[in-house]
Structure formats: C-alpha cells, structure tokens
CSV table of C-alpha atoms in Angstrom, one decimal:
chain,number,residue,atom,x,y,z
U,258,UNK,CA,10.2,-5.2,89.2
U,259,UNK,CA,10.7,-1.5,90.2
U,260,UNK,CA,11.5,1.2,87.6
U,261,UNK,CA,15.1,2.5,87.4
U,262,UNK,CA,13.7,5.9,88.5
U,263,UNK,CA,11.6,4.7,91.5
U,264,UNK,CA,12.8,5.8,94.8
U,265,UNK,CA,15.0,8.6,93.3
U,266,UNK,CA,15.9,11.3,95.9
U,267,UNK,CA,14.6,14.5,94.1
U,268,UNK,CA,16.2,17.8,95.1
U,269,UNK,CA,17.9,18.2,98.4
U,270,UNK,CA,19.9,20.8,96.8
U,271,UNK,CA,22.1,18.1,94.9
U,272,UNK,CA,23.6,14.8,95.0
U,273,UNK,CA,26.9,16.3,95.9
U,274,UNK,CA,25.4,17.5,99.3
U,275,UNK,CA,23.8,14.2,99.8
U,276,UNK,CA,27.2,12.8,99.4
U,277,UNK,CA,29.3,15.0,101.4
U,278,UNK,CA,26.8,16.5,103.8
U,279,UNK,CA,25.5,20.0,104.5
U,280,UNK,CA,27.9,22.7,105.7
U,281,UNK,CA,27.9,24.1,109.2
U,282,UNK,CA,25.8,27.3,109.6
U,283,UNK,CA,27.7,30.5,109.7
U,284,UNK,CA,26.3,33.5,111.5
U,285,UNK,CA,24.1,36.1,109.5
U,286,UNK,CA,25.0,39.8,109.6
U,287,UNK,CA,24.2,41.3,113.0
U,288,UNK,CA,23.7,44.9,111.9
U,289,UNK,CA,25.3,47.6,109.9
U,290,UNK,CA,29.0,47.0,109.3
U,291,UNK,CA,31.8,48.4,107.2
U,292,UNK,CA,34.5,46.7,105.0
U,293,UNK,CA,37.0,47.6,102.4
U,294,UNK,CA,35.5,45.2,99.9
U,295,UNK,CA,31.8,43.7,100.3
U,296,UNK,CA,31.2,40.7,98.1
U,297,UNK,CA,27.7,39.7,97.3
U,298,UNK,CA,27.4,35.9,96.8
U,299,UNK,CA,29.3,32.9,98.4
U,300,UNK,CA,29.6,30.8,95.4
U,301,UNK,CA,32.8,30.1,93.4
U,302,UNK,CA,33.1,33.7,92.0
U,303,UNK,CA,32.7,35.4,95.4
U,304,UNK,CA,34.7,32.9,97.4
U,305,UNK,CA,37.7,32.9,94.8
U,306,UNK,CA,37.7,36.8,94.6
U,307,UNK,CA,37.9,36.9,98.4
U,308,UNK,CA,40.8,34.6,98.3
U,309,UNK,CA,42.8,36.3,95.9
U,310,UNK,CA,42.2,39.8,97.1
U,311,UNK,CA,43.1,38.7,100.7
U,312,UNK,CA,46.2,36.8,99.5
U,313,UNK,CA,47.3,39.9,97.5
U,314,UNK,CA,46.5,42.5,100.3
U,315,UNK,CA,46.1,40.8,103.5
U,316,UNK,CA,45.2,44.1,105.4
U,317,UNK,CA,41.9,44.4,103.3
U,318,UNK,CA,38.8,43.8,105.5
U,319,UNK,CA,36.6,41.7,103.2
U,320,UNK,CA,33.1,40.6,103.8
U,321,UNK,CA,31.1,37.9,101.9
U,322,UNK,CA,27.3,38.1,102.1
U,323,UNK,CA,25.4,34.9,101.1
U,324,UNK,CA,21.6,34.5,101.1
U,325,UNK,CA,21.6,30.8,102.0
U,326,UNK,CA,24.9,29.2,102.6
U,327,UNK,CA,28.2,29.1,100.6
U,328,UNK,CA,27.7,26.8,97.5
U,329,UNK,CA,23.9,26.7,97.7
U,330,UNK,CA,23.7,27.9,94.0
U,331,UNK,CA,25.3,26.6,91.0
U,332,UNK,CA,28.6,26.1,92.8
U,333,UNK,CA,27.2,23.2,94.7
U,334,UNK,CA,24.9,21.7,91.9
U,335,UNK,CA,27.0,21.7,88.7
U,336,UNK,CA,28.3,18.8,86.7
U,337,UNK,CA,31.9,19.1,88.1
U,338,UNK,CA,33.4,20.1,84.8
U,339,UNK,CA,36.5,22.1,85.4
U,340,UNK,CA,37.5,22.8,81.9
U,341,UNK,CA,38.6,25.6,79.6
U,342,UNK,CA,35.4,26.5,77.9
U,343,UNK,CA,34.3,30.2,78.1
U,344,UNK,CA,31.2,31.8,76.8
U,345,UNK,CA,31.3,34.4,74.2
U,346,UNK,CA,34.8,33.8,72.8
U,347,UNK,CA,33.8,34.0,69.2
U,348,UNK,CA,31.8,37.3,69.7
U,349,UNK,CA,35.0,38.7,71.4
U,350,UNK,CA,37.1,37.7,68.5
U,351,UNK,CA,34.7,39.7,66.2
U,352,UNK,CA,34.7,42.7,68.6
U,353,UNK,CA,38.3,42.7,69.7
U,354,UNK,CA,40.3,40.8,67.1
U,355,UNK,CA,41.3,37.1,67.0
U,356,UNK,CA,44.5,37.7,68.9
U,357,UNK,CA,42.6,39.1,71.9
U,358,UNK,CA,40.3,36.1,72.0
U,359,UNK,CA,43.3,33.8,71.7
U,360,UNK,CA,44.6,35.5,74.8
U,361,UNK,CA,41.4,34.9,76.7
U,362,UNK,CA,41.3,31.2,75.5
U,363,UNK,CA,45.0,30.7,76.8
U,364,UNK,CA,44.0,32.2,80.2
U,365,UNK,CA,41.2,29.7,80.5
U,366,UNK,CA,43.5,26.9,79.6
U,367,UNK,CA,45.9,27.9,82.4
U,368,UNK,CA,43.0,28.3,84.8
U,369,UNK,CA,42.3,24.7,84.9
U,370,UNK,CA,45.8,24.1,86.3
U,371,UNK,CA,45.5,27.1,88.7
U,372,UNK,CA,42.3,25.7,90.4
U,373,UNK,CA,44.3,22.3,90.8
U,374,UNK,CA,47.3,24.2,92.2
U,375,UNK,CA,45.2,26.1,94.8
U,376,UNK,CA,43.4,23.0,95.9
U,377,UNK,CA,46.7,21.2,96.5
U,378,UNK,CA,48.3,24.1,98.2
U,379,UNK,CA,45.2,24.7,100.4
U,380,UNK,CA,44.7,20.8,101.0
U,381,UNK,CA,41.3,20.8,99.4
U,382,UNK,CA,40.5,17.2,98.7
U,383,UNK,CA,37.9,17.7,95.8
U,384,UNK,CA,38.2,14.4,94.1
U,385,UNK,CA,40.1,16.3,91.2
U,386,UNK,CA,41.2,14.1,88.3
U,387,UNK,CA,42.7,15.7,85.2
U,388,UNK,CA,41.5,13.4,82.6
U,389,UNK,CA,40.6,16.0,79.9
U,390,UNK,CA,37.3,16.6,78.2
U,391,UNK,CA,36.0,14.1,75.6
U,392,UNK,CA,33.0,15.2,73.4
U,393,UNK,CA,31.4,12.7,71.1
U,394,UNK,CA,29.4,12.8,67.9
U,395,UNK,CA,26.7,10.1,67.3
U,396,UNK,CA,25.2,11.3,63.9
U,397,UNK,CA,26.5,12.6,60.7
U,398,UNK,CA,25.4,16.1,61.4
U,399,UNK,CA,27.0,15.9,64.7
U,400,UNK,CA,30.2,14.7,63.2
U,401,UNK,CA,30.2,17.7,60.8
U,402,UNK,CA,29.9,19.9,63.9
U,403,UNK,CA,32.5,18.0,65.8
U,404,UNK,CA,35.2,18.5,62.9
U,405,UNK,CA,34.3,22.3,62.8
U,406,UNK,CA,34.5,22.8,66.5
U,407,UNK,CA,37.9,20.8,66.6
U,408,UNK,CA,39.2,23.0,63.9
U,409,UNK,CA,38.0,26.3,65.6
U,410,UNK,CA,39.7,25.2,68.9
U,411,UNK,CA,42.9,24.6,67.0
U,412,UNK,CA,42.6,27.9,65.5
U,413,UNK,CA,42.3,29.5,68.9
U,414,UNK,CA,45.7,28.1,69.9
U,415,UNK,CA,44.7,24.7,71.5
U,416,UNK,CA,47.5,22.8,69.6
U,417,UNK,CA,47.2,19.8,72.2
U,418,UNK,CA,43.6,18.9,71.3
U,419,UNK,CA,43.2,15.6,69.4
U,420,UNK,CA,40.5,14.3,67.0
U,421,UNK,CA,39.4,10.6,67.1
U,422,UNK,CA,37.6,8.4,64.8
U,423,UNK,CA,35.0,5.8,66.0
U,424,UNK,CA,37.5,3.2,66.9
U,425,UNK,CA,39.7,5.5,68.9
U,426,UNK,CA,36.7,7.0,70.7
U,427,UNK,CA,35.6,3.4,71.8
U,428,UNK,CA,39.1,2.8,73.1
U,429,UNK,CA,38.4,5.6,75.6
U,430,UNK,CA,34.6,5.4,76.3
U,431,UNK,CA,32.3,3.1,74.5
U,432,UNK,CA,29.3,5.4,73.6
U,433,UNK,CA,26.7,3.8,71.5
U,434,UNK,CA,26.7,4.8,67.9
U,435,UNK,CA,29.7,7.3,68.4
U,436,UNK,CA,31.3,7.9,65.2
U,437,UNK,CA,34.1,10.3,66.5
U,438,UNK,CA,35.1,12.6,69.3
U,439,UNK,CA,37.5,15.5,70.1
U,440,UNK,CA,39.6,15.6,73.4
U,441,UNK,CA,41.4,18.3,75.1
U,442,UNK,CA,43.7,17.8,78.2
U,443,UNK,CA,42.5,21.1,79.5
U,444,UNK,CA,39.8,19.6,81.8
U,445,UNK,CA,39.3,17.8,85.0
U,446,UNK,CA,36.6,16.1,87.0
U,447,UNK,CA,35.8,17.9,90.5
U,448,UNK,CA,33.4,17.2,93.2
U,449,UNK,CA,31.7,20.6,93.3
U,450,UNK,CA,30.8,20.7,97.0
U,451,UNK,CA,34.0,19.5,98.3
U,452,UNK,CA,35.6,22.3,96.3
U,453,UNK,CA,33.4,25.1,97.4
U,454,UNK,CA,33.5,23.9,101.1
U,455,UNK,CA,37.3,23.8,101.1
U,456,UNK,CA,37.4,27.1,99.5
U,457,UNK,CA,35.1,28.7,102.0
U,458,UNK,CA,37.2,27.3,104.9
U,459,UNK,CA,40.4,28.6,103.2
U,460,UNK,CA,39.0,32.1,102.9
U,461,UNK,CA,37.9,32.1,106.6
U,462,UNK,CA,41.3,30.9,107.4
U,463,UNK,CA,42.8,33.9,105.7
U,464,UNK,CA,40.6,36.3,107.9
U,465,UNK,CA,37.7,37.0,105.5
U,466,UNK,CA,34.2,37.5,107.2
U,467,UNK,CA,31.5,35.2,105.7
U,468,UNK,CA,27.9,36.0,106.7
U,469,UNK,CA,25.3,33.3,105.7
U,470,UNK,CA,21.5,33.5,105.8
U,471,UNK,CA,22.0,37.1,104.8
U,472,UNK,CA,20.2,38.0,101.5
U,473,UNK,CA,21.2,41.1,99.7
U,474,UNK,CA,18.1,42.8,98.3
U,475,UNK,CA,19.8,45.8,96.8
U,476,UNK,CA,23.3,46.9,95.7
U,477,UNK,CA,24.1,50.5,95.3
U,478,UNK,CA,27.4,52.5,95.2
U,479,UNK,CA,29.3,51.7,98.4
U,480,UNK,CA,26.3,49.8,100.0
U,481,UNK,CA,25.1,46.2,100.1
U,482,UNK,CA,21.6,46.3,101.7
U,483,UNK,CA,20.2,43.3,103.6
U,484,UNK,CA,17.3,42.8,106.1
U,485,UNK,CA,19.8,42.7,108.9
U,486,UNK,CA,21.7,45.8,108.0
U,487,UNK,CA,23.8,47.5,105.5
U,488,UNK,CA,27.4,46.7,104.7
U,489,UNK,CA,29.2,50.0,103.6
U,490,UNK,CA,32.4,49.5,101.5
U,491,UNK,CA,34.3,51.5,98.8
U,492,UNK,CA,33.9,48.4,96.6
U,493,UNK,CA,30.9,46.2,96.3
U,494,UNK,CA,31.2,43.2,94.0
U,495,UNK,CA,28.1,41.2,92.7
U,496,UNK,CA,28.9,37.7,92.3
U,497,UNK,CA,25.5,36.3,92.2
U,498,UNK,CA,25.5,34.5,88.8
U,499,UNK,CA,22.0,32.7,88.2
U,500,UNK,CA,20.4,34.6,91.2
U,501,UNK,CA,21.2,38.0,89.9
U,502,UNK,CA,17.5,38.6,88.8
U,503,UNK,CA,16.4,38.5,92.6
U,504,UNK,CA,18.3,41.9,93.2
U,505,UNK,CA,16.5,45.2,92.8
U,506,UNK,CA,16.9,46.7,89.3
U,507,UNK,CA,18.5,43.4,87.9
U,508,UNK,CA,15.3,41.5,86.8
U,509,UNK,CA,16.3,41.5,83.2
U,510,UNK,CA,20.3,41.5,83.5
U,511,UNK,CA,21.0,37.8,83.3
U,512,UNK,CA,18.5,35.1,82.6
U,513,UNK,CA,18.5,32.2,85.2
U,514,UNK,CA,18.8,29.2,82.9
U,515,UNK,CA,17.8,25.8,84.5
U,516,UNK,CA,19.9,22.8,84.1
U,517,UNK,CA,19.0,19.4,85.6
U,518,UNK,CA,21.1,16.5,86.6
U,519,UNK,CA,20.9,12.8,87.7
U,520,UNK,CA,23.4,10.4,89.5
U,521,UNK,CA,23.2,6.8,89.2
U,522,UNK,CA,23.9,4.1,91.7
U,523,UNK,CA,27.4,3.0,91.8
U,524,UNK,CA,28.5,0.8,88.8
U,525,UNK,CA,30.0,-2.6,89.2
U,526,UNK,CA,33.4,-3.5,87.9
U,527,UNK,CA,31.8,-5.4,85.2
U,528,UNK,CA,29.7,-2.5,84.2
U,529,UNK,CA,32.7,-0.2,84.0
U,530,UNK,CA,34.5,-2.7,81.9
U,531,UNK,CA,31.6,-2.8,79.5
U,532,UNK,CA,31.6,0.9,78.8
U,533,UNK,CA,35.4,1.8,79.4
U,534,UNK,CA,35.8,5.3,80.8
U,535,UNK,CA,39.0,4.3,82.7
U,536,UNK,CA,40.6,7.7,81.9
U,537,UNK,CA,37.9,9.6,83.9
U,538,UNK,CA,37.4,12.1,81.4
U,539,UNK,CA,34.5,14.5,81.5
U,540,UNK,CA,32.0,13.6,78.8
U,541,UNK,CA,30.0,15.7,76.5
U,542,UNK,CA,28.4,15.6,73.1
U,543,UNK,CA,27.6,17.7,69.9
U,544,UNK,CA,23.7,17.7,70.3
U,545,UNK,CA,22.1,21.2,70.1
U,546,UNK,CA,20.5,20.4,73.5
U,547,UNK,CA,23.7,18.9,74.7
U,548,UNK,CA,24.5,16.6,77.7
U,549,UNK,CA,27.3,16.6,80.0
U,550,UNK,CA,28.6,13.8,82.4
U,551,UNK,CA,31.5,12.6,84.6
U,552,UNK,CA,32.5,9.4,86.3
U,553,UNK,CA,32.4,10.1,90.0
U,554,UNK,CA,35.1,9.1,92.5
U,555,UNK,CA,32.7,6.7,94.1
U,556,UNK,CA,31.9,5.0,90.7
U,557,UNK,CA,28.6,6.6,89.7
U,558,UNK,CA,27.7,8.4,86.4
U,559,UNK,CA,26.5,12.1,87.1
U,560,UNK,CA,24.8,13.3,83.8
U,561,UNK,CA,23.1,16.6,83.1
U,562,UNK,CA,21.1,18.4,80.6
U,563,UNK,CA,18.7,21.4,80.1
U,564,UNK,CA,15.4,19.8,81.2
U,565,UNK,CA,12.9,22.6,81.8
U,566,UNK,CA,15.1,25.5,80.7
U,567,UNK,CA,13.5,28.6,82.3
U,568,UNK,CA,10.8,29.5,84.8
U,569,UNK,CA,8.5,32.4,84.1
U,570,UNK,CA,9.4,35.6,85.7
U,571,UNK,CA,13.2,34.6,86.2
U,572,UNK,CA,12.1,32.6,89.2
U,573,UNK,CA,14.5,30.1,90.7
U,574,UNK,CA,13.8,26.5,92.0
U,575,UNK,CA,13.1,25.4,95.4
U,576,UNK,CA,16.1,23.3,96.6
U,577,UNK,CA,16.7,21.6,93.4
U,578,UNK,CA,13.4,19.8,92.9
U,579,UNK,CA,13.1,18.4,89.3
U,580,UNK,CA,10.2,17.3,87.3
U,581,UNK,CA,9.9,13.6,86.8
U,582,UNK,CA,9.7,14.0,83.0
U,583,UNK,CA,13.2,15.7,83.2
U,584,UNK,CA,14.5,12.9,85.3
U,585,UNK,CA,13.2,10.2,82.8
U,586,UNK,CA,14.5,12.4,79.8
U,587,UNK,CA,18.0,12.3,81.3
U,588,UNK,CA,17.8,8.6,81.9
U,589,UNK,CA,17.0,8.2,78.4
U,590,UNK,CA,20.0,10.0,77.4
U,591,UNK,CA,22.1,7.8,79.7
U,592,UNK,CA,20.6,4.6,78.2
U,593,UNK,CA,21.0,6.0,74.6
U,594,UNK,CA,24.8,6.4,75.4
U,595,UNK,CA,25.2,3.1,77.2
U,596,UNK,CA,22.4,0.6,76.4
U,597,UNK,CA,23.9,-2.0,78.6
U,598,UNK,CA,23.1,0.2,81.6
U,599,UNK,CA,19.3,0.2,80.9
U,600,UNK,CA,18.5,-1.4,84.3
U,601,UNK,CA,20.8,1.0,86.3
U,602,UNK,CA,19.0,2.7,89.1
U,603,UNK,CA,18.8,6.5,89.3
U,604,UNK,CA,19.5,7.5,92.9
U,605,UNK,CA,19.3,11.4,92.8
U,606,UNK,CA,17.9,14.0,90.8
U,607,UNK,CA,18.4,17.9,91.1
U,608,UNK,CA,18.4,21.2,89.3
U,609,UNK,CA,20.0,24.7,89.5
U,610,UNK,CA,20.3,27.8,87.5
U,611,UNK,CA,23.1,29.5,85.6
U,612,UNK,CA,23.5,33.0,84.5
U,613,UNK,CA,22.7,33.7,80.8
U,614,UNK,CA,23.3,37.2,79.4
U,615,UNK,CA,21.4,38.4,76.2
U,616,UNK,CA,24.5,38.0,74.1
U,617,UNK,CA,25.6,34.6,75.8
U,618,UNK,CA,29.0,36.4,76.8
U,619,UNK,CA,30.8,36.0,80.2
U,620,UNK,CA,32.0,39.2,81.6
U,621,UNK,CA,34.0,40.9,84.4
U,622,UNK,CA,33.5,44.7,85.1
U,623,UNK,CA,34.6,47.3,87.6
U,624,UNK,CA,32.9,50.8,87.4
U,625,UNK,CA,35.6,52.9,88.7
U,626,UNK,CA,33.2,56.0,89.1
U,627,UNK,CA,31.0,53.8,91.6
U,628,UNK,CA,33.3,51.2,93.0
U,629,UNK,CA,30.5,48.6,91.8
U,630,UNK,CA,31.8,45.5,90.1
U,631,UNK,CA,30.4,42.2,88.8
U,632,UNK,CA,31.4,39.0,87.1
U,633,UNK,CA,29.4,36.1,85.8
U,634,UNK,CA,27.2,35.2,82.9
U,635,UNK,CA,29.1,32.0,82.5
U,636,UNK,CA,26.4,30.1,80.5
U,637,UNK,CA,27.2,26.8,82.3
U,638,UNK,CA,31.0,27.0,82.0
U,639,UNK,CA,31.5,28.5,85.4
U,640,UNK,CA,33.6,26.2,87.5
U,641,UNK,CA,36.8,27.4,85.9
U,642,UNK,CA,35.7,30.6,84.4
U,643,UNK,CA,34.7,31.8,88.2
U,644,UNK,CA,38.4,31.5,89.0
U,645,UNK,CA,39.7,33.5,86.0
U,646,UNK,CA,36.9,36.1,86.8
U,647,UNK,CA,37.9,36.3,90.4
U,648,UNK,CA,41.6,36.9,89.6
U,649,UNK,CA,40.5,39.6,87.1
U,650,UNK,CA,38.3,41.3,89.6
U,651,UNK,CA,41.2,41.3,92.0
U,652,UNK,CA,43.5,43.0,89.6
U,653,UNK,CA,40.8,45.6,88.7
U,654,UNK,CA,40.3,46.5,92.3
U,655,UNK,CA,44.1,46.7,92.9
U,656,UNK,CA,44.4,48.9,89.8
U,657,UNK,CA,41.6,51.2,90.8
U,658,UNK,CA,42.9,51.6,94.5
U,659,UNK,CA,46.5,52.2,93.4
U,660,UNK,CA,47.8,48.9,94.8
U,661,UNK,CA,48.7,47.6,91.4
U,662,UNK,CA,48.8,48.4,87.7
U,663,UNK,CA,47.5,47.0,84.5
U,664,UNK,CA,48.0,43.3,84.0
U,665,UNK,CA,47.3,40.6,81.4
U,666,UNK,CA,44.1,39.9,83.0
U,667,UNK,CA,42.8,43.6,83.1
U,668,UNK,CA,43.5,43.6,79.4
U,669,UNK,CA,41.3,40.5,78.4
U,670,UNK,CA,38.6,41.5,75.9
U,671,UNK,CA,35.8,40.4,78.3
U,672,UNK,CA,36.6,43.2,80.7
U,673,UNK,CA,34.0,45.9,80.8
U,674,UNK,CA,31.8,44.2,78.2
U,675,UNK,CA,28.3,45.5,78.4
U,676,UNK,CA,25.1,43.9,77.0
U,677,UNK,CA,21.4,44.9,76.6
U,678,UNK,CA,18.8,43.4,78.9
U,679,UNK,CA,16.7,40.5,78.3
U,680,UNK,CA,13.2,41.2,76.9
U,681,UNK,CA,10.3,41.7,79.3
U,682,UNK,CA,7.9,38.9,80.1
U,683,UNK,CA,6.2,37.0,78.6
U,684,UNK,CA,8.6,37.5,75.6
U,685,UNK,CA,11.7,36.0,77.3
U,686,UNK,CA,9.7,32.9,78.7
U,687,UNK,CA,8.2,32.3,75.1
U,688,UNK,CA,11.6,32.8,73.6
U,689,UNK,CA,13.5,30.5,75.8
U,690,UNK,CA,10.8,27.9,75.7
U,691,UNK,CA,10.5,27.9,72.0
U,692,UNK,CA,14.3,28.1,71.5
U,693,UNK,CA,14.8,24.7,73.5
U,694,UNK,CA,11.9,23.2,71.9
U,695,UNK,CA,13.4,23.9,68.5
U,696,UNK,CA,16.8,22.5,69.7
U,697,UNK,CA,15.2,19.2,70.8
U,698,UNK,CA,13.3,19.0,67.5
U,699,UNK,CA,16.6,19.6,65.6
U,700,UNK,CA,18.3,16.9,67.5
U,701,UNK,CA,15.4,14.4,66.7
U,702,UNK,CA,15.6,15.1,63.1
U,703,UNK,CA,19.3,14.8,62.9
U,704,UNK,CA,19.0,11.4,64.6
U,705,UNK,CA,16.3,10.1,62.4
U,706,UNK,CA,17.3,11.7,59.0
U,707,UNK,CA,21.1,10.8,59.1
U,708,UNK,CA,21.8,14.0,57.3
U,709,UNK,CA,25.3,15.4,57.3
U,710,UNK,CA,24.4,19.2,57.8
U,711,UNK,CA,23.1,20.6,61.0
U,712,UNK,CA,19.4,21.4,61.2
U,713,UNK,CA,18.3,24.7,59.8
U,714,UNK,CA,15.9,24.7,62.7
U,715,UNK,CA,18.9,25.0,65.1
U,716,UNK,CA,20.8,27.6,62.9
U,717,UNK,CA,17.6,29.7,63.0
U,718,UNK,CA,17.2,29.2,66.8
U,719,UNK,CA,20.9,30.3,67.4
U,720,UNK,CA,20.3,33.5,65.4
U,721,UNK,CA,17.1,34.5,67.4
U,722,UNK,CA,18.7,33.7,70.7
U,723,UNK,CA,21.8,35.9,69.8
U,724,UNK,CA,24.1,33.0,70.4
U,725,UNK,CA,26.3,33.7,67.4
C-alpha cells in the first residue's frame, strides 16, 4: 500500500499554478526607458499599486519590473487567506495610541471587501468565498490564548467577532480535540494565482507596461537598474516583499521567512460530511508554530505552516521545492486535526518566502526627498494587506506630486515607520532557527502537559524575536 505522501508533486512553484497553469510570458525590458512611476515587483503589492495609481491618474506612465513573472513569489504561493490581520498593530498602538491602531484595523476590515469589489468589477474569477476566518484552540493553553486574542480583537473595534465553545466549533468544522474557536466575518478564501493573473491583466488593460524576466539589481533615487537597462522615473517604488534581500544594500532589511504548504487530493462527499466545513471558512489555530488552511473550490484541503523557517544568508528557494520532512510534518497536522483523513493522499507540496522586518511590523513609506517608496513586511498577512498598502502608496504619491492631499490612509500609523536591520549572519540564522525550535517545543509541551498557561519558552522566544 503506497504512502499518503508518495508521488507528491514537489515544488513547481505551487499547487495554484499546477491547477491554473503558468501565465503567458511578457517581454523583458528592451533597454533604457523612462516612466512617471517605476514599480519593482509584480506581486500583489506592485500590481495593486499600479492599478490604483492608473485609475486615479490615467495619464501616468507606469512601468512594472518583475524578475520572473507576475505572481512568482508569495502572491502565487500563499494559503489564499484574504483576511483582516495586519502585522504590528499592537506595537502601533503603543507608539501612536490605541485610536490610531483602531483606525488601521478598521481599514484592514474594509480591505477584504475592497478586494472582492475590484475582483467583481474587473471580472476576475478567483474562487472567492467570504466565509470568514475560524481559529481553533485544541489545548487548555491554546484556549487561554484564544480568549485573550478574542478580547483583544473586540477591543480594537471588531464588534462582529464571535466566540464559540467546543460544540459550536464542531457545528462549523469538526477539528479533533477542539475546545473552542473564534470567528470573524472579515475573511475570504481565494485562489491566489487566479487573483494575481486577473489583476495583472486588468493592469495591462489600463495601459500599464509590465516587463517580466527583468530582475532589478539596484534601486536608487529616480533609477531602477536591471541587466537590460535602467528605468528612470521620479518615483521608484519597491514592492519586493520576501525577495527584498536580493537587492543591493537591502540584505538585512527584511528577512525572507519560509512557509510551506501541502494540497490533498479532492475529498469525497462522505469525507466532507465527516469533517463539516460547509461554510468554507479559512481555518487557523492558536499554536505558537501555527497552521493555516482552506477548503479549495475543487474540494481539496490546502494547509500550510512554517517548515524550515529560514535559509542561511537570506537565500530563497528554487521554485518552491520542499523538504520531505516538512511535507510529512504538515501531513501530521492535517491528520491531527482530522483523524478520519489519515489515508488521504497529498498531491502537491511547495514553499515560498514572506518578508519579516526586525520588529514584525508591516509598513508603507514614501521618502519625499528621493522619490523612493516601499511597502511590505507583511509577515504572512499580505493577501489583503498588500491592497491597503497599494492604496496608501497611491495616496502618498498623489500627495507628493500635488495631485491630491492628505487622506485617511496617509495618516495611518504604519506610514513612514522605520525599523532597524536584522543582525548579520550567522546570528540571524541561529536566532530564527532557535526561535522556531523553541515554538515547536512549546507546542509539544502544551499538548502533553495540558497546562492552562502559555509555555514560558514561547514567551521568552517572543521577547528575543521582537514580536511583542
């Protein structure tokens, strides 16, 4: 009898591309060029920024430069969670006051609907289903964190969030050992590649120029330098997220954190009946080394977690290839959640990187003295956050160029936030590897001890990492 992981397709960028096909190739840059705005990176942040800028000012000449093809990075590999989480909110509350952080959270809540609105307006069929986000607790310590998390979200203005006990949780998704959950309506399942392909087509339809197979090696004021020529523009916007470290002078700016995923074979009707999930919520948990999952439009479970969290020297993977041990670890999470699916085959595994700043805070910035801007550091919450970041970059460019004034978005607390760089190697490799080893051990202890408080190990790791 074959193993559930035998014959798994490993890498190939992601299951989403295996499902929807690779995009048609766009031409690389053909030589030196000029633009009003040069955008480096053809993922969600870059494409959304081009979309909103062109919509606001159709006369702008906008050029997007992408090293491989649009959606090659996290935008084509993520878990398909379009939700209202944002990295750094608690720190922004401490720095700028609770009301400022509440405004940021409200903007994120609205962003989920904004992405759905644009997808409908541009006829982008991305398998969107707004079933909300269900996050479960499976140990007493997780239950304690769940209640604290739920109360914190309410305090930041999310009045439509709901808290469930074990029975109410099972009525939604039957996760083994789940003792409770919290649900927010501000979340949707999405097919990441269908979204990024549709967005790229919409951007081109507006008249934006996209050059693929065009790696940018250096960004400096009014210049984006590539092997094929230099694009000169008053505004150069860096939208490179987990690939930022490959740019000259950016090695320690954002750490490329690795995240891995598996996709199962399609479940039968009886299997879905056994576990529920009729609401098609995205699913997460309260573990320190947390998981995330969705029920895909074609009836699979796509599930992710950290795997090997970081590669020495801020290196990124080769087309999503994933270690066998990581595939097995993710399958074990699947079976722990849904024991009845123990024999379910894993058909695809892949990995990608996300951008992590040293203080774990997502940011948007435009330096008015140089015309250089950037957005990112989403720490895994980028599917929706990229849209808010792009609209904010649009408003900052319009403000600086005299085409607009200050807006609610330009006054959000993440605008202009600066953070120190990551430590040099080998310190950052040792630190990140050690941090996630501690988180995994903390989760193991909580599952076996049944204690009601979070592991001291995890709290110590949080302080060292700068997450709180």
